[in-house]
Amino acid sequence: MPIDANARFRRFSRAVTREVGALDTSFLGRGRPLGAARVLNAIGRGRSDVAHLRDDLGLDSGLMSRLLRGLEEEGLVRTYTHPDDGRRRLATLTEEGEREFRAYEELSDAQATTILARYPHREALLAAMDLIAVALGRDRLSLQEVDPRGETARHCLGQYYAELAQRFEMGFDVARSRDPDARDMIRPRGAFIVALLDGLPLGCVGVKGTGGGLAEIKRLWVAPSARGLGISRQLMTAAEKAARDLSIRVLRLDTSSALPEAVQLYRKTGWTEIERFNDDPYPDVFFEKQL
C-alpha cells in the first residue's frame, strides 16, 4: 500500500526542522533562536525596509517587532525612520551585528557542507532541494535585468548550453551557433533578463537588438526544478515589454523541434511561424511577432 502523501510531507518537515536546528533555543550555538537569526541574516543581505522584511519572512507585526527589539538590545541592529517617508522604518546592522552576520554565514556554510557530505548522491540531493525551494517559494520569484557578461547571466547560459548539448542529436557547440554579442543584449540596443529566487538564478532570456525596430529573442531557459510554473511565460512577457520600451516593433526567434515545449509555448502566445531567416545549423523552426 502506498504511503499517504500527507505522512510523507510531515516526515520531511520533521527531518528538516531537526537537521537545521529550527527548534533549538540557540541556533548554531550563537545564543538566539532561528527566528532572530533569520532576521539578522536578512538585514545583513540588504533587506533594510522593515515592512518588506516582515513580508519576506512571513512574520506578523508583533513578532517582527519583538525580534527586532531583541536584536537592538543586543547591540546588533539599529532601526530608524526613513528620511523621506515617516511611515517607513529601516533596519541596519551595527559593527557587532556585521560580525555576528559573518559568524552565522561561516557556521551555515559548514553545516551545509557536513549535511551534503553524508549523502552519496550529492547532486541528486541538491536537485531535490532546488525543486522543494522553488515549489515553496515561487511567490517570491523576481525578474531582473542584468549584464549578460555577469556571473548570474553566465551561469544561466552555461546551463542552457549544457542542456542543448544533451538534447540535440548532433550535440551543441556555441561556437557554431549564432551567439549574440553581449553588447546587443544591453540597453539601449537590447536587454538580458533573469528570474531569481532568493538571489539564485532560475531562468533567463535575452533581447538581441539591432539598433532599429527589429530584434531577436535569444537564450530562453528555465531550470528543470522550476518548470511547469509559468516562468517561461513571465520571462517572455518581460522580454516583450523591454522590447517595446526600446521602440522595437518586430521580434523574431529561432528554436528547434527537439525542444517541443518551446515550440508549443511560442505557438500558444501569439507567435507566427515564418521561413528560415538565418544560417544557424541548430534551429529548424522560426517565429515572428508584431508588437
PDB file of C-alpha atoms in Angstrom:
ATOM      1  CA  MET A   1       0.000   0.000   0.000  1.00  0.00           C
ATOM      2  CA  PRO A   2       1.407   3.443  -0.924  1.00  0.00           C
ATOM      3  CA  ILE A   3       2.395   5.669   1.967  1.00  0.00           C
ATOM      4  CA  ASP A   4      -0.034   8.547   2.488  1.00  0.00           C
ATOM      5  CA  ALA A   5       1.183  11.785   0.830  1.00  0.00           C
ATOM      6  CA  ASN A   6       0.496  13.850   3.949  1.00  0.00           C
ATOM      7  CA  ALA A   7       2.516  11.428   6.067  1.00  0.00           C
ATOM      8  CA  ARG A   8       5.454  11.731   3.670  1.00  0.00           C
ATOM      9  CA  PHE A   9       5.225  15.523   3.742  1.00  0.00           C
ATOM     10  CA  ARG A  10       5.170  15.619   7.533  1.00  0.00           C
ATOM     11  CA  ARG A  11       8.084  13.182   7.760  1.00  0.00           C
ATOM     12  CA  PHE A  12      10.067  15.532   5.534  1.00  0.00           C
ATOM     13  CA  SER A  13       9.123  18.555   7.672  1.00  0.00           C
ATOM     14  CA  ARG A  14      10.234  16.797  10.851  1.00  0.00           C
ATOM     15  CA  ALA A  15      13.545  15.795   9.269  1.00  0.00           C
ATOM     16  CA  VAL A  16      14.304  19.334   8.108  1.00  0.00           C
ATOM     17  CA  THR A  17      13.381  21.087  11.370  1.00  0.00           C
ATOM     18  CA  ARG A  18      15.529  18.630  13.299  1.00  0.00           C
ATOM     19  CA  GLU A  19      18.513  18.758  10.952  1.00  0.00           C
ATOM     20  CA  VAL A  20      18.750  22.549  10.662  1.00  0.00           C
ATOM     21  CA  GLY A  21      18.128  23.134  14.376  1.00  0.00           C
ATOM     22  CA  ALA A  22      14.879  25.026  13.895  1.00  0.00           C
ATOM     23  CA  LEU A  23      13.711  24.092  17.405  1.00  0.00           C
ATOM     24  CA  ASP A  24      16.964  24.952  19.172  1.00  0.00           C
ATOM     25  CA  THR A  25      16.885  27.896  21.567  1.00  0.00           C
ATOM     26  CA  SER A  26      20.459  28.656  20.463  1.00  0.00           C
ATOM     27  CA  PHE A  27      20.547  28.287  16.678  1.00  0.00           C
ATOM     28  CA  LEU A  28      24.032  27.219  15.537  1.00  0.00           C
ATOM     29  CA  GLY A  29      25.211  27.836  19.088  1.00  0.00           C
ATOM     30  CA  ARG A  30      25.053  31.634  18.856  1.00  0.00           C
ATOM     31  CA  GLY A  31      22.679  32.228  21.767  1.00  0.00           C
ATOM     32  CA  ARG A  32      19.418  33.095  19.965  1.00  0.00           C
ATOM     33  CA  PRO A  33      16.671  31.086  18.219  1.00  0.00           C
ATOM     34  CA  LEU A  34      16.281  30.643  14.474  1.00  0.00           C
ATOM     35  CA  GLY A  35      13.740  33.469  14.104  1.00  0.00           C
ATOM     36  CA  ALA A  36      16.134  36.132  15.373  1.00  0.00           C
ATOM     37  CA  ALA A  37      18.973  34.664  13.333  1.00  0.00           C
ATOM     38  CA  ARG A  38      16.867  34.818  10.139  1.00  0.00           C
ATOM     39  CA  VAL A  39      16.037  38.472  10.732  1.00  0.00           C
ATOM     40  CA  LEU A  40      19.705  39.249  11.295  1.00  0.00           C
ATOM     41  CA  ASN A  41      20.621  37.355   8.128  1.00  0.00           C
ATOM     42  CA  ALA A  42      18.018  39.145   6.011  1.00  0.00           C
ATOM     43  CA  ILE A  43      19.190  42.571   7.183  1.00  0.00           C
ATOM     44  CA  GLY A  44      22.786  41.552   6.539  1.00  0.00           C
ATOM     45  CA  ARG A  45      21.821  40.669   2.970  1.00  0.00           C
ATOM     46  CA  GLY A  46      20.479  44.137   2.327  1.00  0.00           C
ATOM     47  CA  ARG A  47      16.798  43.930   3.218  1.00  0.00           C
ATOM     48  CA  SER A  48      16.504  47.126   5.199  1.00  0.00           C
ATOM     49  CA  ASP A  49      12.819  48.066   4.891  1.00  0.00           C
ATOM     50  CA  VAL A  50      11.092  46.577   7.935  1.00  0.00           C
ATOM     51  CA  ALA A  51       7.725  46.121   6.210  1.00  0.00           C
ATOM     52  CA  HIS A  52       9.337  44.315   3.264  1.00  0.00           C
ATOM     53  CA  LEU A  53      11.455  42.306   5.666  1.00  0.00           C
ATOM     54  CA  ARG A  54       8.349  41.202   7.556  1.00  0.00           C
ATOM     55  CA  ASP A  55       6.610  40.152   4.340  1.00  0.00           C
ATOM     56  CA  ASP A  56       9.678  38.298   3.019  1.00  0.00           C
ATOM     57  CA  LEU A  57       9.966  36.270   6.222  1.00  0.00           C
ATOM     58  CA  GLY A  58       6.216  35.738   6.620  1.00  0.00           C
ATOM     59  CA  LEU A  59       6.105  37.254  10.123  1.00  0.00           C
ATOM     60  CA  ASP A  60       3.287  39.195  11.765  1.00  0.00           C
ATOM     61  CA  SER A  61       3.931  42.731  13.011  1.00  0.00           C
ATOM     62  CA  GLY A  62       4.058  41.787  16.685  1.00  0.00           C
ATOM     63  CA  LEU A  63       6.649  39.042  16.263  1.00  0.00           C
ATOM     64  CA  MET A  64       8.717  41.183  13.903  1.00  0.00           C
ATOM     65  CA  SER A  65       8.794  43.999  16.464  1.00  0.00           C
ATOM     66  CA  ARG A  66       9.831  41.640  19.277  1.00  0.00           C
ATOM     67  CA  LEU A  67      12.636  40.084  17.226  1.00  0.00           C
ATOM     68  CA  LEU A  68      13.973  43.482  16.156  1.00  0.00           C
ATOM     69  CA  ARG A  69      13.756  44.808  19.700  1.00  0.00           C
ATOM     70  CA  GLY A  70      15.744  41.828  20.958  1.00  0.00           C
ATOM     71  CA  LEU A  71      18.441  42.339  18.330  1.00  0.00           C
ATOM     72  CA  GLU A  72      18.587  46.058  19.159  1.00  0.00           C
ATOM     73  CA  GLU A  73      19.001  45.259  22.859  1.00  0.00           C
ATOM     74  CA  GLU A  74      21.941  43.008  21.934  1.00  0.00           C
ATOM     75  CA  GLY A  75      23.512  45.892  20.045  1.00  0.00           C
ATOM     76  CA  LEU A  76      23.330  44.053  16.727  1.00  0.00           C
ATOM     77  CA  VAL A  77      20.715  46.106  14.880  1.00  0.00           C
ATOM     78  CA  ARG A  78      19.730  49.747  14.651  1.00  0.00           C
ATOM     79  CA  THR A  79      16.264  50.816  13.459  1.00  0.00           C
ATOM     80  CA  TYR A  80      15.285  54.313  12.335  1.00  0.00           C
ATOM     81  CA  THR A  81      12.646  56.221  10.375  1.00  0.00           C
ATOM     82  CA  HIS A  82      13.081  56.602   6.627  1.00  0.00           C
ATOM     83  CA  PRO A  83      14.376  60.142   5.961  1.00  0.00           C
ATOM     84  CA  ASP A  84      11.848  60.736   3.150  1.00  0.00           C
ATOM     85  CA  ASP A  85       8.857  58.808   4.476  1.00  0.00           C
ATOM     86  CA  GLY A  86       7.959  58.933   8.161  1.00  0.00           C
ATOM     87  CA  ARG A  87       5.686  55.897   7.793  1.00  0.00           C
ATOM     88  CA  ARG A  88       8.562  53.569   6.901  1.00  0.00           C
ATOM     89  CA  ARG A  89      11.085  52.025   9.276  1.00  0.00           C
ATOM     90  CA  LEU A  90      14.508  50.852   8.200  1.00  0.00           C
ATOM     91  CA  ALA A  91      16.944  48.468   9.874  1.00  0.00           C
ATOM     92  CA  THR A  92      20.697  48.166   9.540  1.00  0.00           C
ATOM     93  CA  LEU A  93      23.402  46.112  11.235  1.00  0.00           C
ATOM     94  CA  THR A  94      25.823  47.663  13.684  1.00  0.00           C
ATOM     95  CA  GLU A  95      29.513  46.743  13.569  1.00  0.00           C
ATOM     96  CA  GLU A  96      28.834  43.997  16.108  1.00  0.00           C
ATOM     97  CA  GLY A  97      25.868  42.892  14.003  1.00  0.00           C
ATOM     98  CA  GLU A  98      28.104  42.630  10.940  1.00  0.00           C
ATOM     99  CA  ARG A  99      30.483  40.386  12.874  1.00  0.00           C
ATOM    100  CA  GLU A 100      27.591  38.220  14.044  1.00  0.00           C
ATOM    101  CA  PHE A 101      26.244  38.024  10.479  1.00  0.00           C
ATOM    102  CA  ARG A 102      29.635  36.779   9.217  1.00  0.00           C
ATOM    103  CA  ALA A 103      29.795  34.215  12.020  1.00  0.00           C
ATOM    104  CA  TYR A 104      26.379  32.835  11.038  1.00  0.00           C
ATOM    105  CA  GLU A 105      27.449  32.693   7.390  1.00  0.00           C
ATOM    106  CA  GLU A 106      30.515  30.604   8.228  1.00  0.00           C
ATOM    107  CA  LEU A 107      28.585  28.267  10.520  1.00  0.00           C
ATOM    108  CA  SER A 108      25.754  27.853   8.000  1.00  0.00           C
ATOM    109  CA  ASP A 109      28.193  27.012   5.217  1.00  0.00           C
ATOM    110  CA  ALA A 110      29.917  24.463   7.450  1.00  0.00           C
ATOM    111  CA  GLN A 111      26.565  22.899   8.354  1.00  0.00           C
ATOM    112  CA  ALA A 112      25.588  22.635   4.675  1.00  0.00           C
ATOM    113  CA  THR A 113      28.933  21.052   3.786  1.00  0.00           C
ATOM    114  CA  THR A 114      28.535  18.465   6.557  1.00  0.00           C
ATOM    115  CA  ILE A 115      24.987  17.514   5.561  1.00  0.00           C
ATOM    116  CA  LEU A 116      25.835  17.207   1.864  1.00  0.00           C
ATOM    117  CA  ALA A 117      28.930  15.115   2.601  1.00  0.00           C
ATOM    118  CA  ARG A 118      26.818  12.478   4.383  1.00  0.00           C
ATOM    119  CA  TYR A 119      24.782  11.652   1.289  1.00  0.00           C
ATOM    120  CA  PRO A 120      26.452   9.678  -1.530  1.00  0.00           C
ATOM    121  CA  HIS A 121      24.439  11.296  -4.340  1.00  0.00           C
ATOM    122  CA  ARG A 122      25.147  14.968  -3.717  1.00  0.00           C
ATOM    123  CA  GLU A 123      23.800  16.368  -6.983  1.00  0.00           C
ATOM    124  CA  ALA A 124      20.566  14.375  -6.696  1.00  0.00           C
ATOM    125  CA  LEU A 125      20.081  15.728  -3.178  1.00  0.00           C
ATOM    126  CA  LEU A 126      20.727  19.294  -4.332  1.00  0.00           C
ATOM    127  CA  ALA A 127      18.310  18.861  -7.259  1.00  0.00           C
ATOM    128  CA  ALA A 128      15.626  17.719  -4.808  1.00  0.00           C
ATOM    129  CA  MET A 129      16.347  20.727  -2.589  1.00  0.00           C
ATOM    130  CA  ASP A 130      16.066  23.046  -5.608  1.00  0.00           C
ATOM    131  CA  LEU A 131      12.701  21.544  -6.516  1.00  0.00           C
ATOM    132  CA  ILE A 132      11.337  21.994  -2.997  1.00  0.00           C
ATOM    133  CA  ALA A 133      12.710  25.531  -2.643  1.00  0.00           C
ATOM    134  CA  VAL A 134      11.005  26.595  -5.882  1.00  0.00           C
ATOM    135  CA  ALA A 135       7.729  24.841  -5.040  1.00  0.00           C
ATOM    136  CA  LEU A 136       7.529  26.561  -1.654  1.00  0.00           C
ATOM    137  CA  GLY A 137       8.978  29.928  -2.666  1.00  0.00           C
ATOM    138  CA  ARG A 138       7.502  30.574  -6.107  1.00  0.00           C
ATOM    139  CA  ASP A 139       5.590  33.648  -4.879  1.00  0.00           C
ATOM    140  CA  ARG A 140       8.937  35.324  -4.120  1.00  0.00           C
ATOM    141  CA  LEU A 141      10.212  34.998  -7.694  1.00  0.00           C
ATOM    142  CA  SER A 142      11.528  38.231  -9.216  1.00  0.00           C
ATOM    143  CA  LEU A 143      12.680  39.259 -12.694  1.00  0.00           C
ATOM    144  CA  GLN A 144      15.709  41.488 -13.081  1.00  0.00           C
ATOM    145  CA  GLU A 145      17.693  42.946 -15.964  1.00  0.00           C
ATOM    146  CA  VAL A 146      21.389  42.116 -15.691  1.00  0.00           C
ATOM    147  CA  ASP A 147      24.582  42.420 -17.701  1.00  0.00           C
ATOM    148  CA  PRO A 148      24.825  39.307 -19.945  1.00  0.00           C
ATOM    149  CA  ARG A 149      28.563  39.249 -19.203  1.00  0.00           C
ATOM    150  CA  GLY A 150      27.999  38.992 -15.440  1.00  0.00           C
ATOM    151  CA  GLU A 151      28.220  35.902 -13.264  1.00  0.00           C
ATOM    152  CA  THR A 152      24.460  35.352 -12.962  1.00  0.00           C
ATOM    153  CA  ALA A 153      23.891  35.506 -16.713  1.00  0.00           C
ATOM    154  CA  ARG A 154      26.906  33.307 -17.454  1.00  0.00           C
ATOM    155  CA  HIS A 155      25.589  30.673 -15.040  1.00  0.00           C
ATOM    156  CA  CYS A 156      22.231  30.579 -16.836  1.00  0.00           C
ATOM    157  CA  LEU A 157      23.830  30.467 -20.271  1.00  0.00           C
ATOM    158  CA  GLY A 158      26.191  27.695 -19.212  1.00  0.00           C
ATOM    159  CA  GLN A 159      23.256  25.602 -18.013  1.00  0.00           C
ATOM    160  CA  TYR A 160      21.353  26.358 -21.226  1.00  0.00           C
ATOM    161  CA  TYR A 161      24.241  25.294 -23.466  1.00  0.00           C
ATOM    162  CA  ALA A 162      24.789  22.113 -21.436  1.00  0.00           C
ATOM    163  CA  GLU A 163      21.137  21.157 -21.825  1.00  0.00           C
ATOM    164  CA  LEU A 164      21.187  21.748 -25.577  1.00  0.00           C
ATOM    165  CA  ALA A 165      24.277  19.534 -25.841  1.00  0.00           C
ATOM    166  CA  GLN A 166      22.300  16.728 -24.204  1.00  0.00           C
ATOM    167  CA  ARG A 167      19.053  17.175 -26.113  1.00  0.00           C
ATOM    168  CA  PHE A 168      20.346  17.762 -29.661  1.00  0.00           C
ATOM    169  CA  GLU A 169      21.331  14.619 -31.560  1.00  0.00           C
ATOM    170  CA  MET A 170      24.361  16.416 -33.020  1.00  0.00           C
ATOM    171  CA  GLY A 171      25.239  17.942 -29.636  1.00  0.00           C
ATOM    172  CA  PHE A 172      25.736  21.677 -29.294  1.00  0.00           C
ATOM    173  CA  ASP A 173      28.790  23.844 -29.846  1.00  0.00           C
ATOM    174  CA  VAL A 174      28.176  27.506 -29.064  1.00  0.00           C
ATOM    175  CA  ALA A 175      30.985  28.445 -31.462  1.00  0.00           C
ATOM    176  CA  ARG A 176      28.884  27.100 -34.379  1.00  0.00           C
ATOM    177  CA  SER A 177      25.747  28.888 -33.191  1.00  0.00           C
ATOM    178  CA  ARG A 178      24.853  32.498 -33.968  1.00  0.00           C
ATOM    179  CA  ASP A 179      25.795  33.503 -30.425  1.00  0.00           C
ATOM    180  CA  PRO A 180      24.726  37.128 -29.858  1.00  0.00           C
ATOM    181  CA  ASP A 181      27.255  39.781 -28.952  1.00  0.00           C
ATOM    182  CA  ALA A 182      26.702  40.747 -25.309  1.00  0.00           C
ATOM    183  CA  ARG A 183      26.523  44.415 -26.307  1.00  0.00           C
ATOM    184  CA  ASP A 184      23.408  43.649 -28.367  1.00  0.00           C
ATOM    185  CA  MET A 185      21.637  42.488 -25.169  1.00  0.00           C
ATOM    186  CA  ILE A 186      22.341  45.636 -23.152  1.00  0.00           C
ATOM    187  CA  ARG A 187      20.294  48.830 -23.310  1.00  0.00           C
ATOM    188  CA  PRO A 188      19.857  50.822 -25.456  1.00  0.00           C
ATOM    189  CA  ARG A 189      20.149  48.019 -28.039  1.00  0.00           C
ATOM    190  CA  GLY A 190      18.646  45.117 -26.098  1.00  0.00           C
ATOM    191  CA  ALA A 191      18.212  43.527 -22.687  1.00  0.00           C
ATOM    192  CA  PHE A 192      19.020  40.395 -20.719  1.00  0.00           C
ATOM    193  CA  ILE A 193      16.558  39.285 -18.035  1.00  0.00           C
ATOM    194  CA  VAL A 194      16.960  36.662 -15.323  1.00  0.00           C
ATOM    195  CA  ALA A 195      14.443  35.046 -12.992  1.00  0.00           C
ATOM    196  CA  LEU A 196      15.676  34.969  -9.393  1.00  0.00           C
ATOM    197  CA  LEU A 197      14.510  33.248  -6.225  1.00  0.00           C
ATOM    198  CA  ASP A 198      16.255  34.306  -3.013  1.00  0.00           C
ATOM    199  CA  GLY A 199      19.076  35.698  -5.133  1.00  0.00           C
ATOM    200  CA  LEU A 200      19.714  32.473  -7.078  1.00  0.00           C
ATOM    201  CA  PRO A 201      19.006  32.278 -10.844  1.00  0.00           C
ATOM    202  CA  LEU A 202      16.203  30.071 -12.177  1.00  0.00           C
ATOM    203  CA  GLY A 203      15.968  31.220 -15.789  1.00  0.00           C
ATOM    204  CA  CYS A 204      16.886  33.779 -18.406  1.00  0.00           C
ATOM    205  CA  VAL A 205      16.013  35.334 -21.742  1.00  0.00           C
ATOM    206  CA  GLY A 206      17.726  37.844 -23.990  1.00  0.00           C
ATOM    207  CA  VAL A 207      16.520  40.537 -26.376  1.00  0.00           C
ATOM    208  CA  LYS A 208      19.167  40.910 -29.084  1.00  0.00           C
ATOM    209  CA  GLY A 209      18.727  44.340 -30.629  1.00  0.00           C
ATOM    210  CA  THR A 210      19.959  45.703 -33.923  1.00  0.00           C
ATOM    211  CA  GLY A 211      19.615  49.388 -33.180  1.00  0.00           C
ATOM    212  CA  GLY A 212      16.418  49.521 -35.226  1.00  0.00           C
ATOM    213  CA  GLY A 213      12.848  48.264 -34.998  1.00  0.00           C
ATOM    214  CA  LEU A 214      13.729  44.570 -35.356  1.00  0.00           C
ATOM    215  CA  ALA A 215      15.194  42.323 -32.642  1.00  0.00           C
ATOM    216  CA  GLU A 216      15.523  38.654 -31.741  1.00  0.00           C
ATOM    217  CA  ILE A 217      14.614  36.698 -28.619  1.00  0.00           C
ATOM    218  CA  LYS A 218      17.588  34.577 -27.576  1.00  0.00           C
ATOM    219  CA  ARG A 219      18.539  32.042 -24.911  1.00  0.00           C
ATOM    220  CA  LEU A 220      15.212  31.389 -23.197  1.00  0.00           C
ATOM    221  CA  TRP A 221      15.967  28.889 -20.434  1.00  0.00           C
ATOM    222  CA  VAL A 222      14.332  27.791 -17.172  1.00  0.00           C
ATOM    223  CA  ALA A 223      15.953  25.482 -14.616  1.00  0.00           C
ATOM    224  CA  PRO A 224      14.454  21.958 -14.535  1.00  0.00           C
ATOM    225  CA  SER A 225      13.377  22.483 -10.914  1.00  0.00           C
ATOM    226  CA  ALA A 226      11.268  25.499 -11.931  1.00  0.00           C
ATOM    227  CA  ARG A 227       9.489  24.159 -14.997  1.00  0.00           C
ATOM    228  CA  GLY A 228       5.725  23.934 -15.189  1.00  0.00           C
ATOM    229  CA  LEU A 229       5.226  27.076 -13.078  1.00  0.00           C
ATOM    230  CA  GLY A 230       4.764  29.588 -15.889  1.00  0.00           C
ATOM    231  CA  ILE A 231       8.219  31.144 -15.556  1.00  0.00           C
ATOM    232  CA  SER A 232       8.928  30.893 -19.296  1.00  0.00           C
ATOM    233  CA  ARG A 233       5.809  32.938 -19.989  1.00  0.00           C
ATOM    234  CA  GLN A 234       6.827  35.517 -17.380  1.00  0.00           C
ATOM    235  CA  LEU A 235      10.264  35.837 -18.952  1.00  0.00           C
ATOM    236  CA  MET A 236       8.819  36.174 -22.452  1.00  0.00           C
ATOM    237  CA  THR A 237       6.327  38.797 -21.265  1.00  0.00           C
ATOM    238  CA  ALA A 238       9.179  40.747 -19.647  1.00  0.00           C
ATOM    239  CA  ALA A 239      11.270  40.441 -22.821  1.00  0.00           C
ATOM    240  CA  GLU A 240       8.416  41.776 -24.954  1.00  0.00           C
ATOM    241  CA  LYS A 241       7.919  44.684 -22.545  1.00  0.00           C
ATOM    242  CA  ALA A 242      11.626  45.505 -22.698  1.00  0.00           C
ATOM    243  CA  ALA A 243      11.456  45.411 -26.495  1.00  0.00           C
ATOM    244  CA  ARG A 244       8.525  47.836 -26.525  1.00  0.00           C
ATOM    245  CA  ASP A 245      10.426  50.145 -24.173  1.00  0.00           C
ATOM    246  CA  LEU A 246      13.273  50.119 -26.731  1.00  0.00           C
ATOM    247  CA  SER A 247      10.868  51.032 -29.581  1.00  0.00           C
ATOM    248  CA  ILE A 248      11.265  47.594 -31.144  1.00  0.00           C
ATOM    249  CA  ARG A 249       8.242  46.713 -33.237  1.00  0.00           C
ATOM    250  CA  VAL A 250       9.062  43.231 -34.570  1.00  0.00           C
ATOM    251  CA  LEU A 251      10.567  40.298 -32.686  1.00  0.00           C
ATOM    252  CA  ARG A 252      11.909  37.103 -34.226  1.00  0.00           C
ATOM    253  CA  LEU A 253      13.244  33.907 -32.720  1.00  0.00           C
ATOM    254  CA  ASP A 254      14.539  30.525 -33.771  1.00  0.00           C
ATOM    255  CA  THR A 255      14.190  27.221 -31.976  1.00  0.00           C
ATOM    256  CA  SER A 256      14.423  23.505 -32.604  1.00  0.00           C
ATOM    257  CA  SER A 257      11.840  20.770 -32.982  1.00  0.00           C
ATOM    258  CA  ALA A 258      13.992  18.911 -30.440  1.00  0.00           C
ATOM    259  CA  LEU A 259      12.551  21.381 -27.903  1.00  0.00           C
ATOM    260  CA  PRO A 260       8.802  20.747 -28.360  1.00  0.00           C
ATOM    261  CA  GLU A 261       7.849  22.576 -25.165  1.00  0.00           C
ATOM    262  CA  ALA A 262       9.433  25.757 -26.544  1.00  0.00           C
ATOM    263  CA  VAL A 263       7.690  25.390 -29.896  1.00  0.00           C
ATOM    264  CA  GLN A 264       4.369  24.873 -28.107  1.00  0.00           C
ATOM    265  CA  LEU A 265       4.910  27.934 -25.902  1.00  0.00           C
ATOM    266  CA  TYR A 266       5.503  30.214 -28.867  1.00  0.00           C
ATOM    267  CA  ARG A 267       2.516  28.897 -30.788  1.00  0.00           C
ATOM    268  CA  LYS A 268       0.269  29.474 -27.773  1.00  0.00           C
ATOM    269  CA  THR A 269       1.456  33.028 -27.099  1.00  0.00           C
ATOM    270  CA  GLY A 270       0.829  34.770 -30.384  1.00  0.00           C
ATOM    271  CA  TRP A 271       3.955  33.978 -32.390  1.00  0.00           C
ATOM    272  CA  THR A 272       3.628  33.273 -36.126  1.00  0.00           C
ATOM    273  CA  GLU A 273       5.760  30.635 -37.813  1.00  0.00           C
ATOM    274  CA  ILE A 274       7.865  32.067 -40.670  1.00  0.00           C
ATOM    275  CA  GLU A 275      10.555  30.967 -43.122  1.00  0.00           C
ATOM    276  CA  ARG A 276      14.152  30.452 -42.008  1.00  0.00           C
ATOM    277  CA  PHE A 277      15.925  33.780 -41.535  1.00  0.00           C
ATOM    278  CA  ASN A 278      19.476  32.698 -40.627  1.00  0.00           C
ATOM    279  CA  ASP A 279      22.098  30.035 -41.348  1.00  0.00           C
ATOM    280  CA  ASP A 280      22.469  28.745 -37.775  1.00  0.00           C
ATOM    281  CA  PRO A 281      22.835  24.928 -38.074  1.00  0.00           C
ATOM    282  CA  TYR A 282      20.799  24.127 -34.938  1.00  0.00           C
ATOM    283  CA  PRO A 283      17.301  25.673 -35.258  1.00  0.00           C
ATOM    284  CA  ASP A 284      14.689  24.361 -37.680  1.00  0.00           C
ATOM    285  CA  VAL A 285      11.615  26.318 -36.523  1.00  0.00           C
ATOM    286  CA  PHE A 286      11.339  30.116 -36.881  1.00  0.00           C
ATOM    287  CA  PHE A 287       8.829  32.596 -35.471  1.00  0.00           C
ATOM    288  CA  GLU A 288       7.936  36.267 -35.619  1.00  0.00           C
ATOM    289  CA  LYS A 289       5.737  38.541 -33.517  1.00  0.00           C
ATOM    290  CA  GLN A 290       4.480  42.048 -34.188  1.00  0.00           C
ATOM    291  CA  LEU A 291       4.446  44.182 -31.029  1.00  0.00           C
TER     292      LEU A 291
END
